[in-house]
Coordinates of C-alpha atoms and ligand atoms in Angstrom, one line a residue:
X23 CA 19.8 -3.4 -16.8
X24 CA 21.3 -1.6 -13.3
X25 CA 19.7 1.1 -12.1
X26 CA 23.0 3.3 -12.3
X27 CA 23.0 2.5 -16.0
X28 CA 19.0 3.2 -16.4
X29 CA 19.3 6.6 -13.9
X30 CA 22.0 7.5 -16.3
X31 CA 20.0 7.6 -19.4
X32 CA 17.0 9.5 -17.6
X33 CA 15.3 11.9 -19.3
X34 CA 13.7 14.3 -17.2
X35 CA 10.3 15.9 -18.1
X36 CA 8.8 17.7 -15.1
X37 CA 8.3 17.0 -11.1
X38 CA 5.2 14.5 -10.0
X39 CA 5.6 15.7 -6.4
X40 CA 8.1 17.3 -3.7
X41 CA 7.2 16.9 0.0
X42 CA 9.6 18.6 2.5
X43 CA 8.1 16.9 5.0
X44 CA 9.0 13.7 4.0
X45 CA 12.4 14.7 2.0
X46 CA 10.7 12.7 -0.9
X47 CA 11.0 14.1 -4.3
X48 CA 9.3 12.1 -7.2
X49 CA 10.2 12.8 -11.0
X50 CA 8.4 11.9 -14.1
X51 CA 11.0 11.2 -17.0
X52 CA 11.7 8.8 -19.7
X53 CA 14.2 6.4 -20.6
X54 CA 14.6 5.0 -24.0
X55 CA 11.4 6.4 -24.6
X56 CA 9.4 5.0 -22.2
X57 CA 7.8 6.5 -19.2
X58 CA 9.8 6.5 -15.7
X59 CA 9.4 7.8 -12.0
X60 CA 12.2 7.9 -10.7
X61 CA 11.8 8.9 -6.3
X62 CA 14.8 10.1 -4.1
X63 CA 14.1 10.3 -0.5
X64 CA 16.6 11.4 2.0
X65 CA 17.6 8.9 4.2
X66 CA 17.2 9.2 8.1
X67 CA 20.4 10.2 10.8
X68 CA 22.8 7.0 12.1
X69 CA 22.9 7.2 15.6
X70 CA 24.1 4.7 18.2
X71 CA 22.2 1.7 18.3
X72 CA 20.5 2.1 14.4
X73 CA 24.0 0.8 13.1
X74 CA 23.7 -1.9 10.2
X75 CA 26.4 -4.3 10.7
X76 CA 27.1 -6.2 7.5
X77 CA 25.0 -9.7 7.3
X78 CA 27.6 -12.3 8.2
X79 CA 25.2 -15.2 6.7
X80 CA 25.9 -13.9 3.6
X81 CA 22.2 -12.9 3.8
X82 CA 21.7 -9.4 2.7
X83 CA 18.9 -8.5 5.2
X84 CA 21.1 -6.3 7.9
X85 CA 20.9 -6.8 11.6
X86 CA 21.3 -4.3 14.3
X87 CA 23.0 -3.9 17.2
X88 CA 23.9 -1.5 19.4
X89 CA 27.0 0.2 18.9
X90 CA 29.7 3.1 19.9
X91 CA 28.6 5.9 17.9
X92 CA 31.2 5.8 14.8
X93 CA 32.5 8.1 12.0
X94 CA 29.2 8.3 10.1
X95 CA 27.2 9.1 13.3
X96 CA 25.5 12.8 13.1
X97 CA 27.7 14.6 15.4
X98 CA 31.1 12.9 14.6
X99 CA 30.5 12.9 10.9
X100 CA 30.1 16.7 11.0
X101 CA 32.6 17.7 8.2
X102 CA 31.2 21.3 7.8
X103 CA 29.5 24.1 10.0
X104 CA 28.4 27.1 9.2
X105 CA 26.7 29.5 11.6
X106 CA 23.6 31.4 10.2
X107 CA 22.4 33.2 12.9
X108 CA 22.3 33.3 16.7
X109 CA 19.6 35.1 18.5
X110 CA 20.2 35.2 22.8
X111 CA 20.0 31.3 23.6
X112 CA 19.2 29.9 19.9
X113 CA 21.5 29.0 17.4
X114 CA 20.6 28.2 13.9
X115 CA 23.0 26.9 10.4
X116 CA 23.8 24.6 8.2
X117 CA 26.0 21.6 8.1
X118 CA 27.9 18.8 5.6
X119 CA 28.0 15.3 6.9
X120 CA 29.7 12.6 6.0
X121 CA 28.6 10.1 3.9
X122 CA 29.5 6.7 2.8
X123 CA 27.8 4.3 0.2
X124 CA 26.9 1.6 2.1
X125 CA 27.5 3.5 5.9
X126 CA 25.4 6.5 5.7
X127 CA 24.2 6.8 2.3
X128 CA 22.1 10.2 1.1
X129 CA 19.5 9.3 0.1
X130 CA 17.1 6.2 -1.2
X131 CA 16.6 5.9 -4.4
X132 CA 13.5 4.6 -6.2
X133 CA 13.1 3.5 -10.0
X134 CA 9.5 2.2 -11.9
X135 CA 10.5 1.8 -15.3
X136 CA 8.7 1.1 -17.6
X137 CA 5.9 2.8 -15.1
X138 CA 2.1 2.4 -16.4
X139 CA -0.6 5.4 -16.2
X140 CA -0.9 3.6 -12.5
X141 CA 2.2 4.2 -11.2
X142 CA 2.1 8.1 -12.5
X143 CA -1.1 9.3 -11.6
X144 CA 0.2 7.2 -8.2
X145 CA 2.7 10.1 -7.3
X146 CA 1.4 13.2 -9.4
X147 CA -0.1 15.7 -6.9
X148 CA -3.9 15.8 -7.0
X149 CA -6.4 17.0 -5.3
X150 CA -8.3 14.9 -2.2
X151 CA -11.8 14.2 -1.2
X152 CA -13.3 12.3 1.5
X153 CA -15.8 9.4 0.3
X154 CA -18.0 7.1 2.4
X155 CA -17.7 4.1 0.4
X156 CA -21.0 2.2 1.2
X157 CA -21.1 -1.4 0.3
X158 CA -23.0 -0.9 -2.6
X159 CA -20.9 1.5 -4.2
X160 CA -18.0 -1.4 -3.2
X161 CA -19.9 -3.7 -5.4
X162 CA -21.1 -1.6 -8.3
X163 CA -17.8 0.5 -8.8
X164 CA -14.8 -1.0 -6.7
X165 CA -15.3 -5.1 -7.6
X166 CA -14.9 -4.6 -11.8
X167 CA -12.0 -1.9 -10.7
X168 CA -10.2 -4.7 -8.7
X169 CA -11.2 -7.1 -11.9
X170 CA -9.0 -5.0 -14.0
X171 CA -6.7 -4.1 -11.5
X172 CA -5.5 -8.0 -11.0
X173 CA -3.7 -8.4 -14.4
X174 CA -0.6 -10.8 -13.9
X175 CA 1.5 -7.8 -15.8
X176 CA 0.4 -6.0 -12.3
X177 CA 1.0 -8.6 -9.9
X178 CA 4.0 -10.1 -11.2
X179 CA 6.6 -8.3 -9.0
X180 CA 3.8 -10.4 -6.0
X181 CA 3.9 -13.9 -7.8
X182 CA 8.0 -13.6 -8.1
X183 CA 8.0 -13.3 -4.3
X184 CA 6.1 -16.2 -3.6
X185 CA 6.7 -18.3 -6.0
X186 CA 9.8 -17.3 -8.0
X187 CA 12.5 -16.6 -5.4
X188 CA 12.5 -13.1 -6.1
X189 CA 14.3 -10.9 -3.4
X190 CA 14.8 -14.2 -1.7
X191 CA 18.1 -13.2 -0.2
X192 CA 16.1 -10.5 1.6
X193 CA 13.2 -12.6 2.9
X194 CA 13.1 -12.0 6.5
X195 CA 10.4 -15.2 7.3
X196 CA 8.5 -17.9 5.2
X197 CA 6.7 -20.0 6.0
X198 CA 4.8 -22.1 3.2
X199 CA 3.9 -25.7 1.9
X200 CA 2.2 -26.3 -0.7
X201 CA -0.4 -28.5 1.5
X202 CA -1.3 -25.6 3.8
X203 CA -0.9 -23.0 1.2
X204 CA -4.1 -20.9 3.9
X205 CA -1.8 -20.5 6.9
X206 CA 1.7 -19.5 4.6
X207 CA 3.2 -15.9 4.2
X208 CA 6.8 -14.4 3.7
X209 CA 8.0 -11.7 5.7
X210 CA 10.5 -9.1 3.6
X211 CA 11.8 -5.5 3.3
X212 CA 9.4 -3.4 1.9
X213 CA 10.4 -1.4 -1.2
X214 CA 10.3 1.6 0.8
X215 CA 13.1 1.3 3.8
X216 CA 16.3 2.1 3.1
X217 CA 17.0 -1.5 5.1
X218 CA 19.9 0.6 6.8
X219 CA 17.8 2.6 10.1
X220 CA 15.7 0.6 12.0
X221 CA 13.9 3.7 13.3
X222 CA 12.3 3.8 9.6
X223 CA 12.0 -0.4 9.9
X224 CA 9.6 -1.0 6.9
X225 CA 8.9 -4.6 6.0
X226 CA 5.6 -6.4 4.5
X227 CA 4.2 -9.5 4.9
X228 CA 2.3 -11.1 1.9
X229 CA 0.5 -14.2 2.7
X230 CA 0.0 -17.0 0.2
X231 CA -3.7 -17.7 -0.2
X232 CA -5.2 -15.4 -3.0
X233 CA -8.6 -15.6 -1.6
X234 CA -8.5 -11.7 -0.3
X235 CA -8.2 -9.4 -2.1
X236 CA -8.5 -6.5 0.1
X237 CA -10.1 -5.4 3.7
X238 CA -13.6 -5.9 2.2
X239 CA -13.1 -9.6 1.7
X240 CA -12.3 -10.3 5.3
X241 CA -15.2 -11.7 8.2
X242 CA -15.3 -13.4 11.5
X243 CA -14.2 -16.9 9.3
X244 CA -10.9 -14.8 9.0
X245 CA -10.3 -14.0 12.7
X246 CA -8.9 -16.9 13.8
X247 CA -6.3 -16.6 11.1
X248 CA -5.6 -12.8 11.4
X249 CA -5.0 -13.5 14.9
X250 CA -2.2 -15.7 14.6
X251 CA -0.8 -13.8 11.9
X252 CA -0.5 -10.9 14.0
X253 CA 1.0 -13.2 16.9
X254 CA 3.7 -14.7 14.4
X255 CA 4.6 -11.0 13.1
X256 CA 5.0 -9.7 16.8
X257 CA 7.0 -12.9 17.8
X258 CA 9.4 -13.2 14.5
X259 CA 10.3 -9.8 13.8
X260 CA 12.0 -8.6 17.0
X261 CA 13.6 -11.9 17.2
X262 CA 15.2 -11.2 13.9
X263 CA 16.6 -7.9 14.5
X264 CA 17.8 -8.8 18.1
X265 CA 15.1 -7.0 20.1
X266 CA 16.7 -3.2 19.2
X267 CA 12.6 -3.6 18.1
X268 CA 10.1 -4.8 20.3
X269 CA 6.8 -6.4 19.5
X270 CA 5.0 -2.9 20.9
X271 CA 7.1 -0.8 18.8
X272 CA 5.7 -1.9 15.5
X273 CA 2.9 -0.6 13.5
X274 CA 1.0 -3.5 12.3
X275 CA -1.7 -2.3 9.1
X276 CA -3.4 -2.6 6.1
X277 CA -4.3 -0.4 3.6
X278 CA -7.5 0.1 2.1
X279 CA -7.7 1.1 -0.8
X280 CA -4.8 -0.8 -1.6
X281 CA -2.3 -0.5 -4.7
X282 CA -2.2 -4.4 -5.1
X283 CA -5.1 -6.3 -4.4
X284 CA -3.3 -9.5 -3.1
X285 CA -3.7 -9.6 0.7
X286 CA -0.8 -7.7 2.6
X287 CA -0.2 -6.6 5.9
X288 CA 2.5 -3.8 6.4
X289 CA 5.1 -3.7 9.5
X290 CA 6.5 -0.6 10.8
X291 CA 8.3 0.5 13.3
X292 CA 6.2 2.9 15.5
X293 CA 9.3 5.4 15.1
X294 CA 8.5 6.4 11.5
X295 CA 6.5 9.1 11.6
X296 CA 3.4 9.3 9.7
X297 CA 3.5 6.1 8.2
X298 CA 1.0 4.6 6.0
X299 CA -0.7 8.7 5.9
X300 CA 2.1 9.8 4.0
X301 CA -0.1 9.1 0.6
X302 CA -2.3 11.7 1.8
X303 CA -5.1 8.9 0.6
X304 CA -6.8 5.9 1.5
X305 CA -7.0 4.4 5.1
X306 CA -5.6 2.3 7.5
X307 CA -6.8 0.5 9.8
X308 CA -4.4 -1.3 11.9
X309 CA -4.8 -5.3 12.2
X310 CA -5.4 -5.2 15.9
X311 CA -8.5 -3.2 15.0
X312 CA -9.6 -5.0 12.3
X313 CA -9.2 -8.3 14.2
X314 CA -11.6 -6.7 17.2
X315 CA -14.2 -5.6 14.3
X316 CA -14.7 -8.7 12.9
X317 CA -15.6 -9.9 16.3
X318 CA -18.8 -7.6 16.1
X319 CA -19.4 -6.8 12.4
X320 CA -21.7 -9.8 11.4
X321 CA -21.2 -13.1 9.3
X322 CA -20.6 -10.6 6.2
X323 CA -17.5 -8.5 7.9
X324 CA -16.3 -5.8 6.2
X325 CA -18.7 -6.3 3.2
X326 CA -21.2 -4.8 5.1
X327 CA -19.5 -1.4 6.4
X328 CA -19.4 1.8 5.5
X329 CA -16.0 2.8 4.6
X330 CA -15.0 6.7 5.0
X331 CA -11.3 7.1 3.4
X332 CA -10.0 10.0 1.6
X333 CA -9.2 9.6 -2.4
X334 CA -7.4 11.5 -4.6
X335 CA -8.5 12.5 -7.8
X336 CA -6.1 10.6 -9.9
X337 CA -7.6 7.2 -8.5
X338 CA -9.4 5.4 -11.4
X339 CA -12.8 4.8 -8.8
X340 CA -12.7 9.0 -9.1
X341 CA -13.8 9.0 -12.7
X342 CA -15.3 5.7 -11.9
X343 CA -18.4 6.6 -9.8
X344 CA -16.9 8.2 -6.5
X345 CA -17.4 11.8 -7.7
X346 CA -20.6 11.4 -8.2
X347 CA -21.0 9.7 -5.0
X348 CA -19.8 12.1 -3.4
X349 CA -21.4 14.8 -4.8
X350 CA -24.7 13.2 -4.2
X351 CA -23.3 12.2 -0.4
X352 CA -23.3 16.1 0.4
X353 CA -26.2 16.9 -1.0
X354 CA -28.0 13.9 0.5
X355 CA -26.8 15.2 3.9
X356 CA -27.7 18.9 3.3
X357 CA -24.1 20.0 3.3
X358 CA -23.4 23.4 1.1
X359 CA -20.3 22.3 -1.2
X360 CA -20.1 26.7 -2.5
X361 CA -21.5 29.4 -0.7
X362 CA -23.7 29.7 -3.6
X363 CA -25.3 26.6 -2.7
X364 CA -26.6 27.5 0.5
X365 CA -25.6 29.4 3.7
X366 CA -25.7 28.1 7.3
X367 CA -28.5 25.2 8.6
X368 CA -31.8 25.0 7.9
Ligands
M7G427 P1 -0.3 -1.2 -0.7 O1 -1.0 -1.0 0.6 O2 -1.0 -2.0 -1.7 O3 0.0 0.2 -1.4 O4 1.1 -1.8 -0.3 P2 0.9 1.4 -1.0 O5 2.1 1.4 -2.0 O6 0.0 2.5 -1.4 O7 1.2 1.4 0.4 C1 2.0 -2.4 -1.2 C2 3.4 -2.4 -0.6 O8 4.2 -3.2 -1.4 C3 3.9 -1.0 -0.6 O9 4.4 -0.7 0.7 C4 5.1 -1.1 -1.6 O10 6.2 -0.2 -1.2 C5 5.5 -2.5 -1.6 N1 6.1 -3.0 -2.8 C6 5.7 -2.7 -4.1 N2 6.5 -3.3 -5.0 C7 6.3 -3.2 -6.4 C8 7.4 -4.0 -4.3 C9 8.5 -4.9 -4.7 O11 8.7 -5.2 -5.8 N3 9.2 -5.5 -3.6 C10 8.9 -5.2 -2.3 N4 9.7 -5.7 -1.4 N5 7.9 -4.4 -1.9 C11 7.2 -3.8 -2.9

């Protein structure tokens, strides 16, 4: 199966979302009869130095360089103009650029097939509340969703990384043995770059101990360990693509709630804007601050916090418990959620 073979046979059935802030447009369709979402987002200008030159390892993970701009650069690649209006010192229309499959592609091009309930309700639109998880609502309602959420169907793609050579050709760093399995992880290209700009530099680090399962497993035991994950991350990652990004120009993070409770740390570079709130959901909390919490947050870490995060409607813990959490959060606090409720302080 390629994915211009399964794209082909796409049957479309309606949008899951368009955002024309991001340029990402996500479809829901079938093929062969079974559910797909298929996401196109635009990819981001070539200019100067965020040139991919083919990997000349034989490795497909590109390296950058700085570069004359070239035929595919906006500005020279300009194939078409066309004025719309002018108004005293403004100019304003529409142009054609020129494109190139590998050079200066559209657009990225996502396919889940077959996708689960999971993946869909992941990118319908929905409506978004904000929650304070409290630690008891993380062990009555979040623990037996992460129990069902750790199926092997659902962490495969995770387990191929790190065990089955999966994407290997793209693996930035690893560093694993089998005696020392606590301290390894593998560096790679996140699903989501385009792994052509390094302005929109995307990558993911997924360590090898399956001990954490998300942000509320971590304490002060961990801190030591975060720490010189974050120091490896900073050191490797601008070495590999030749300094065009420094160690102060990435966006080190984790997400909470997560989509794949199997511990994760996401690298991006500081460029790519809106990263990581682009869901519209969940929280992040980048590592450097979770490293400095842990210093002050008691034996029990994040166990013990109070988590404030905003959730969509879709998210399983919604039917699960949170709405009633958080209807009982605003009343608890005296807040009105209709104007029939109440008006103004008492
Ligand atoms: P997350 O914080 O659990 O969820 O991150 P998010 O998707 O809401 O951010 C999981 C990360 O893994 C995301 O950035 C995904 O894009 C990425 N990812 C997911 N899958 C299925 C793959 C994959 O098969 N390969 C790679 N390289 N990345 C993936």
């Amino acid at each position: 199966q390629d994915l211009a073979s399964l794209i082909g046979r796409f049957k479309y059935v309606r949008v899951l979302d368009s955002n024309p802030h991001t340029k990402v447009i996500s479809l829901l369709g079938s093929i062969d009869g079974k559910d797909a979402v298929l996401t196109a987002e635009k990819t981001h200008f070539i200019f100067d130095e965020t040139v991919r030159r083919p990997s000349q390892s034989g490795r497909s993970t590109p390296i950058f360089f700085h570069r004359e701009i070239d035929e595919y650069s906006f500005l020279n690649g300009i194939t078409d103009l066309k004025e719309l209006t002018s108004n005293d010192i403004y100019y304003w229309g529409l142009s054609v650029l020129k494109q190139h499959i590998l050079h200066n592609p559209t657009a990225k091009v996502n396919l889940i097939w077959p996708a689960s309930q999971f993946h869909i309700k992941g990118y319908d639109q929905q409506d978004l509340h904000v929650v304070r998880e409290t630690p008891d609502m993380y062990r009555n309602i979040v623990v037996p969703f992460i129990q069902e959420m750790c199926t092997s169907e659902r962490m495969k793609w995770v387990n191929n990384i790190l065990y089955e050579g999966a994407e290997d050709d793209r693996v930035v760093y690893k560093e694993y043995s089998s005696r020392n399995k606590e301290d390894g992880f593998v560096i790679l290209p996140d699903m989501k770059w385009d792994g052509i700009n390094i302005d929109s530099l995307y990558l993911v680090a997924i360590v090898y101990r399956d001990d954490i399962k998300s942000l509320r497993d971590l304490n002060p035991n961990h801190r030591d360990w975060l720490i010189r994950l974050n120091k490896k991350i900073k050191t490797i990652i601008p070495q590999h693509y030749d300094y065009n990004v420094n160690p102060d120009e990435l966006r080190v993070f984790i997400h909470y709630q997560p989509s794949y409770y199997h511990f994760h740390v996401h690298i991006v570079n500081i460029r790519h804007p809106g990263v990581g709130e682009e869901r519209g959901s969940g929280m992040t909390v980048l590592l450097e601050d979770v490293i400095e919490a842990l210093g002050f947050l008691g034996p029990e870490g994040y166990m013990k916090k109070t988590l404030t995060y905003v959730i969509g409607e879709n998210h399983d813990l919604w039917k699960k418990g949170f709405k009633e959490e958080v209807e009982k959060q605003l009343k608890h606090d005296g807040i009105a959620t209709s104007p029939e409720k109440g008006s103004g302080f008492n």
